[in-house]
Amino acid sequence: MASLRSATPKLRNYFRDNYIPQICEALLCGLLVTCPEDPLRYLEQMITIIIQNGLENLLWDMCIDPSLKPKIRRLSETYLEQLFGLDDQLVTPELMIKACTFYTGHLVKSHFGGWREVAIPRANQEAILAEKMNRAITHYNFKCQKLFFSHWFSYVEKNRERLVASLFRLRQMFCLQRQRLILAKWKEKARHKSKTREDDLILKHELQLRKWKYRLKSKVAEEKPLSPERSSSDTVVTVVPVEFDISALPERAIMQIFSYLSFRDTITCGQVNRSWMAMTQRGFLWNAIDFSTSKNITGKFVVTTLQKWRLTVLRLNFRGCLFRTKTLRAVSHCKNLQELNVSDCQFLTDESMRHISEGCPGVLYLNLSNTTITNRTMRLLPRYFHNLQNLSLAYCRKFTDKGLQYLNLGNGCHKLIYLDLSGCTQISVQGFRNIANSCTGIMHLTINDMPTLTDNCVKVLVEKCPRISTVVFIGSPHISDCAFKALSSCNLKKIRFEGNKRITDACFKYIDKNYPGINHIYMVDCRALTDSSLKSLSVLKQLTVLNLTNCVRISDIGLRQFLDGPASVRIRELNLTNCMLLGDSSIVRLSERCPNLHYLSLRNCEHLTDLAIEYIASMLSLISIDLSGTPISNEGLTILSRHRKLRELSLSECTNITDLGIRTYCKTSLNLEHLDISFCPHLSDDIIKTVAIFCTQITSLNIAGCPKITDGGLETLSAKCHYLHILDISGCILLTDQILQDLQIGCKQLRVLKMRFCRSISGAAAHRMSSVVQHQEYSSDNPPRWFGYDSEGNPLAGTHTRIHLRNYTELIVKEAFSSDEENPDSKLK
C-alpha cells in the first residue's frame, strides 16, 4: 500500500475521485464487525446498497448493522486513506502526541495560574481597587458624554431635516408659481396665436369670397353682353388664369393624376390639345371603364371605345345603363375582361349574354343583378366562365330551380366563392340543393329580401358547402336559432341578420366554441336579443365589428359585461343605434376598455349627458362618432372640440345645440370630412360660414331640415369647400336657384345632391343640375309636418315629430358604419 505514495498523480486522482478508500473502509468495517458466514454474498449485498444510495452519501459504518455500530467517534474521515497513501492532510501519530502534550500543558498552566490568583492575595489590593474605581468613573463619564452627544446629534439631525424639508417646500412653491406664470403666458400666447390664425382664416376667406364674387359676375357678364347703358363701374375685370403645362411633370406623377379621373373627365381631357390627348392614351387609364357615371353617351361611342381598347380593358361597369342589345354585344371584343357589371340593365337579354360569354371566357366577377336573364343564361355560365369566382343574381326572378341545376353542368362553377341570391323569391328548397351540389367551394353567401327562406334551406346549403365564411340574411323573418346552430359546422368569419324576431340569446350561447374566429357580427333590428347575448360575445378575441342597431333590450349591464371580456380589446367598430337603455356609465367603461375603437354610433341614446361626452373626448382612437338624437348641448360640443382627430360627426336631431356650439367645435376640427347637423332648427348661415372657413376638407354635409339656411351661406360654402362630394339641403325652404349655379362653379367634385322639399328651387334649375351630378333627389313640395315647421319656416306645435324624423333617418342608420361589410361586388358598382 505504501507504494501508492509514489504512484502517478493520475492513479492517485482516480482513487480519490471514485471514493475507493471510502468504499473499502465501509466494506472492511462491515466485515470486521458483522463477521458474516458468507462474506462474498455479504459484499455483493453491501455493494448493491452502496450503488443505490450513491457514493456521495457513503459513510464508513453504512455496512454495519445499527445494533452493532460503535458508540465512539472517529478521529478522521477514513483511516484507509493512510493505508493507501492518500493521507496528504492527515495528522501522523507523532504529531498527534505532540499536540496532546502541548494541549495538556496549556490546560495545566492556565488552571494553575487561575488558582494562584485566587488562592494567594495580592499585597497592593487597595491600590488595585482604587485604580479600578478610577477606571469605572472614567468609563461612566464617557458613557454619559456619549449619551448626551447622541441626543444632541439626533436634535441637530431633526433640525437639519426640517430645514431641508422647508427648503424643498419653498422650492416646490417657487417652481409651481413659475409654472403657473409660464402656463399663463403660454395660454395667453396660444390664445393670441389662435385668434391670429382665426383672423387670418377669416381674412383669407373674405379675399377668396371677393374673388369668388368677381368670378361669378364675370361668368354672368360672359353669358349676358354688356349693354351701353351700364356704367363703367359695373364692369368686372376678368382674372387671367396662370398657365401651367402638365406635361412638364414626371410621367409617374401624370399617371397618378389621370388615374383619379372618371371616364367622362378622361374623354374631356383628351380634347384639350394633342399633348393631353397623348397623355390620355396610356393603356393603364383604360383598364377600368365605368359607363354608369357618365350620362348622355351614345351607344356608338361605347362600341368605338371598346373596340379601340379591347386588349386593355379588364373591368367594365354598365350599371343602370340603358344601352341597346347591340351596344352590349360589343363587350365580347374585350378578350381579357375580368370584371363585368351589367346590373340594372333593362335591355340585357340572354342573346347579349351569349355573345359576351363566347368572347370573354376569362371573367372572374359577374354582376347580373336586377336583370331579365332566364335559364338560358344560367346554362351559359358553366359552359364558358370556367374561372368565375363572383356571381350576383340578386332580384333576377326569371330563372328557376332548373337554371341553378345548370351550374353543375360540364366543368361547372366549382371555383365560385361569392354568390348573391337576394330577392330571388322563386328559389325553393330544391333550388338551394342544386346550388349546394354545384358550388361546393362557396365562401360568401348573401340572401336578402327572401321571406321564403327557412332553416331547412340553410341546412341544405351547409351540408354541401362547409367552406362558407360569410352569410348575410336580411329580410328573412323565418330564420331562427336552428339555422344559426346549423352554421356551426362552417368556419364563419362574418354574419349579418337584420329584421329577425326569431333570433334569441340561445344562438350566442356557445359562440366561442362554434365560431372562435368570427370577427364581424351584424344583428340589426333583432329585438329578442338581451344582455345575455353581450355576455356570450365578450369572450370572442377576434371580434372587430359589432352592430346591434335597434336591439332595444340592451342595457348598461350587458354592455359592461361585454366590455369586461377580451372582445373589447380589438373591437374597432361599435354601433348601438336606438339602444335607448344605455347611459353614461357604459360610456365610462367604453373609454377604459376599447383602445382601438374607431367608429362609434350612439344615435338616439336619450340618457346620455355631457358627462359621457367628456369620456368620449378622451378616446383618441375615435375617427367617427354619431350622437344624433342625443341631448348633447353646446357645453358638450365644447368638450368634444378637444378631440382633434375626428373626421366624421353626426348631430342630427340634436335640438339643444346652436350656432355657438358648432362654431366652437369647428374651430379646432380642421380635418373634419363628414358633418351631419340635419333637423337642428336653431342653426343659421353662421355655421355654414364657420364650416367653410375652418373645415375646408369637408366632403359630406347634411343640413336637411334647417329652415334658416339661405343662399348666402351656400354661396360661402361653394367658394371654399371644393372637395364637397355629398350635400343634402332637403327642407331648406329659403334656398333658390342661385345656389345651384354657385355649387356648379365652386364644387366641381359634387356627386350626390339631395334637395327634397325645396319649394323655392325651380324644376328647370334642378333638371340642369342633374346633368352635373351622378345622383340627385328633388321635389318642390312643402315640407311635411314631421319636419317640425311649415312652408314659411315657422315651428309647429306638436310632440310627434321626433318619431317621424327617426323613420326618415333609418335609411342612413342602416348603412352607417358599414365600411368593413363591403360587398365583394363593390368593385363593379
Short mmCIF file of N, CA, C and O in Angstrom, two decimals, residues 6 39 58 67 74 233 246 295 346 381 401 437 499 528 553 567 618 667-668 697-698 761 810:
data_model
loop_
_atom_site.label_atom_id
_atom_site.label_comp_id
_atom_site.label_asym_id
_atom_site.label_seq_id
_atom_site.Cartn_x
_atom_site.Cartn_y
_atom_site.Cartn_z
N SER A 6 4.13 6.77 -3.96
CA SER A 6 4.98 7.16 -5.08
C SER A 6 4.28 6.93 -6.42
O SER A 6 4.94 6.94 -7.47
N PRO A 39 -19.02 -14.30 3.30
CA PRO A 39 -18.53 -12.92 3.08
C PRO A 39 -18.73 -12.44 1.65
O PRO A 39 -18.96 -11.25 1.41
N LEU A 58 -21.98 8.01 1.09
CA LEU A 58 -21.26 6.86 1.67
C LEU A 58 -20.66 7.22 3.04
O LEU A 58 -20.06 8.28 3.19
N SER A 67 -27.50 -2.14 15.26
CA SER A 67 -27.33 -2.59 16.64
C SER A 67 -25.87 -2.86 16.99
O SER A 67 -25.49 -2.90 18.17
N ARG A 74 -15.13 8.78 15.35
CA ARG A 74 -13.91 8.52 14.59
C ARG A 74 -13.01 9.76 14.63
O ARG A 74 -13.50 10.89 14.73
N SER A 233 -68.45 101.43 -63.85
CA SER A 233 -68.20 100.88 -62.52
C SER A 233 -68.72 99.47 -62.37
O SER A 233 -68.29 98.73 -61.51
N ILE A 246 -48.96 70.66 -67.81
CA ILE A 246 -48.90 69.43 -67.02
C ILE A 246 -47.91 68.44 -67.59
O ILE A 246 -47.39 67.57 -66.89
N LYS A 295 -73.35 60.19 -68.35
CA LYS A 295 -74.66 60.36 -68.95
C LYS A 295 -74.53 60.92 -70.37
O LYS A 295 -73.52 61.54 -70.74
N GLN A 346 -81.79 47.21 -68.29
CA GLN A 346 -83.11 46.71 -68.69
C GLN A 346 -83.07 45.98 -70.03
O GLN A 346 -83.91 45.12 -70.29
N LEU A 381 -73.28 29.98 -68.16
CA LEU A 381 -72.26 30.28 -67.14
C LEU A 381 -71.27 29.14 -66.95
O LEU A 381 -70.04 29.37 -67.00
N ASP A 401 -85.40 26.89 -60.50
CA ASP A 401 -84.51 25.93 -59.83
C ASP A 401 -83.71 25.13 -60.86
O ASP A 401 -82.56 24.74 -60.59
N ASN A 437 -74.97 21.44 -54.56
CA ASN A 437 -74.28 20.44 -55.36
C ASN A 437 -73.35 21.05 -56.39
O ASN A 437 -72.35 20.45 -56.78
N GLY A 499 -83.70 42.45 -39.11
CA GLY A 499 -85.15 42.37 -39.11
C GLY A 499 -85.69 41.01 -38.76
O GLY A 499 -86.72 40.59 -39.30
N ALA A 528 -85.17 40.46 -30.00
CA ALA A 528 -85.23 39.43 -28.95
C ALA A 528 -83.91 39.29 -28.20
O ALA A 528 -83.84 38.60 -27.19
N ARG A 553 -83.36 46.04 -26.19
CA ARG A 553 -83.32 45.46 -24.85
C ARG A 553 -81.91 45.43 -24.27
O ARG A 553 -81.69 44.95 -23.16
N ALA A 567 -63.03 40.63 -25.77
CA ALA A 567 -63.51 41.15 -27.07
C ALA A 567 -63.34 42.65 -27.17
O ALA A 567 -63.23 43.19 -28.28
N SER A 618 -61.99 61.70 -24.57
CA SER A 618 -60.70 61.11 -24.15
C SER A 618 -60.34 59.88 -24.98
O SER A 618 -59.24 59.35 -24.82
N LYS A 667 -63.85 75.19 -35.00
CA LYS A 667 -62.60 75.95 -34.95
C LYS A 667 -61.40 75.06 -34.66
O LYS A 667 -60.27 75.40 -35.05
N THR A 668 -61.60 73.92 -34.00
CA THR A 668 -60.49 73.02 -33.68
C THR A 668 -60.50 71.74 -34.52
O THR A 668 -59.64 70.90 -34.34
N GLN A 697 -61.69 70.78 -45.76
CA GLN A 697 -61.53 69.43 -46.31
C GLN A 697 -62.81 68.62 -46.27
O GLN A 697 -62.79 67.42 -46.59
N ILE A 698 -63.92 69.24 -45.94
CA ILE A 698 -65.17 68.50 -45.79
C ILE A 698 -65.64 67.96 -47.13
O ILE A 698 -65.55 68.63 -48.17
N ILE A 761 -86.70 76.29 -55.24
CA ILE A 761 -85.83 75.88 -56.34
C ILE A 761 -86.71 75.33 -57.47
O ILE A 761 -87.55 74.45 -57.26
N GLU A 810 -83.83 56.36 -40.92
CA GLU A 810 -83.49 54.93 -40.88
C GLU A 810 -82.66 54.51 -42.07
O GLU A 810 -81.84 53.61 -41.99
#
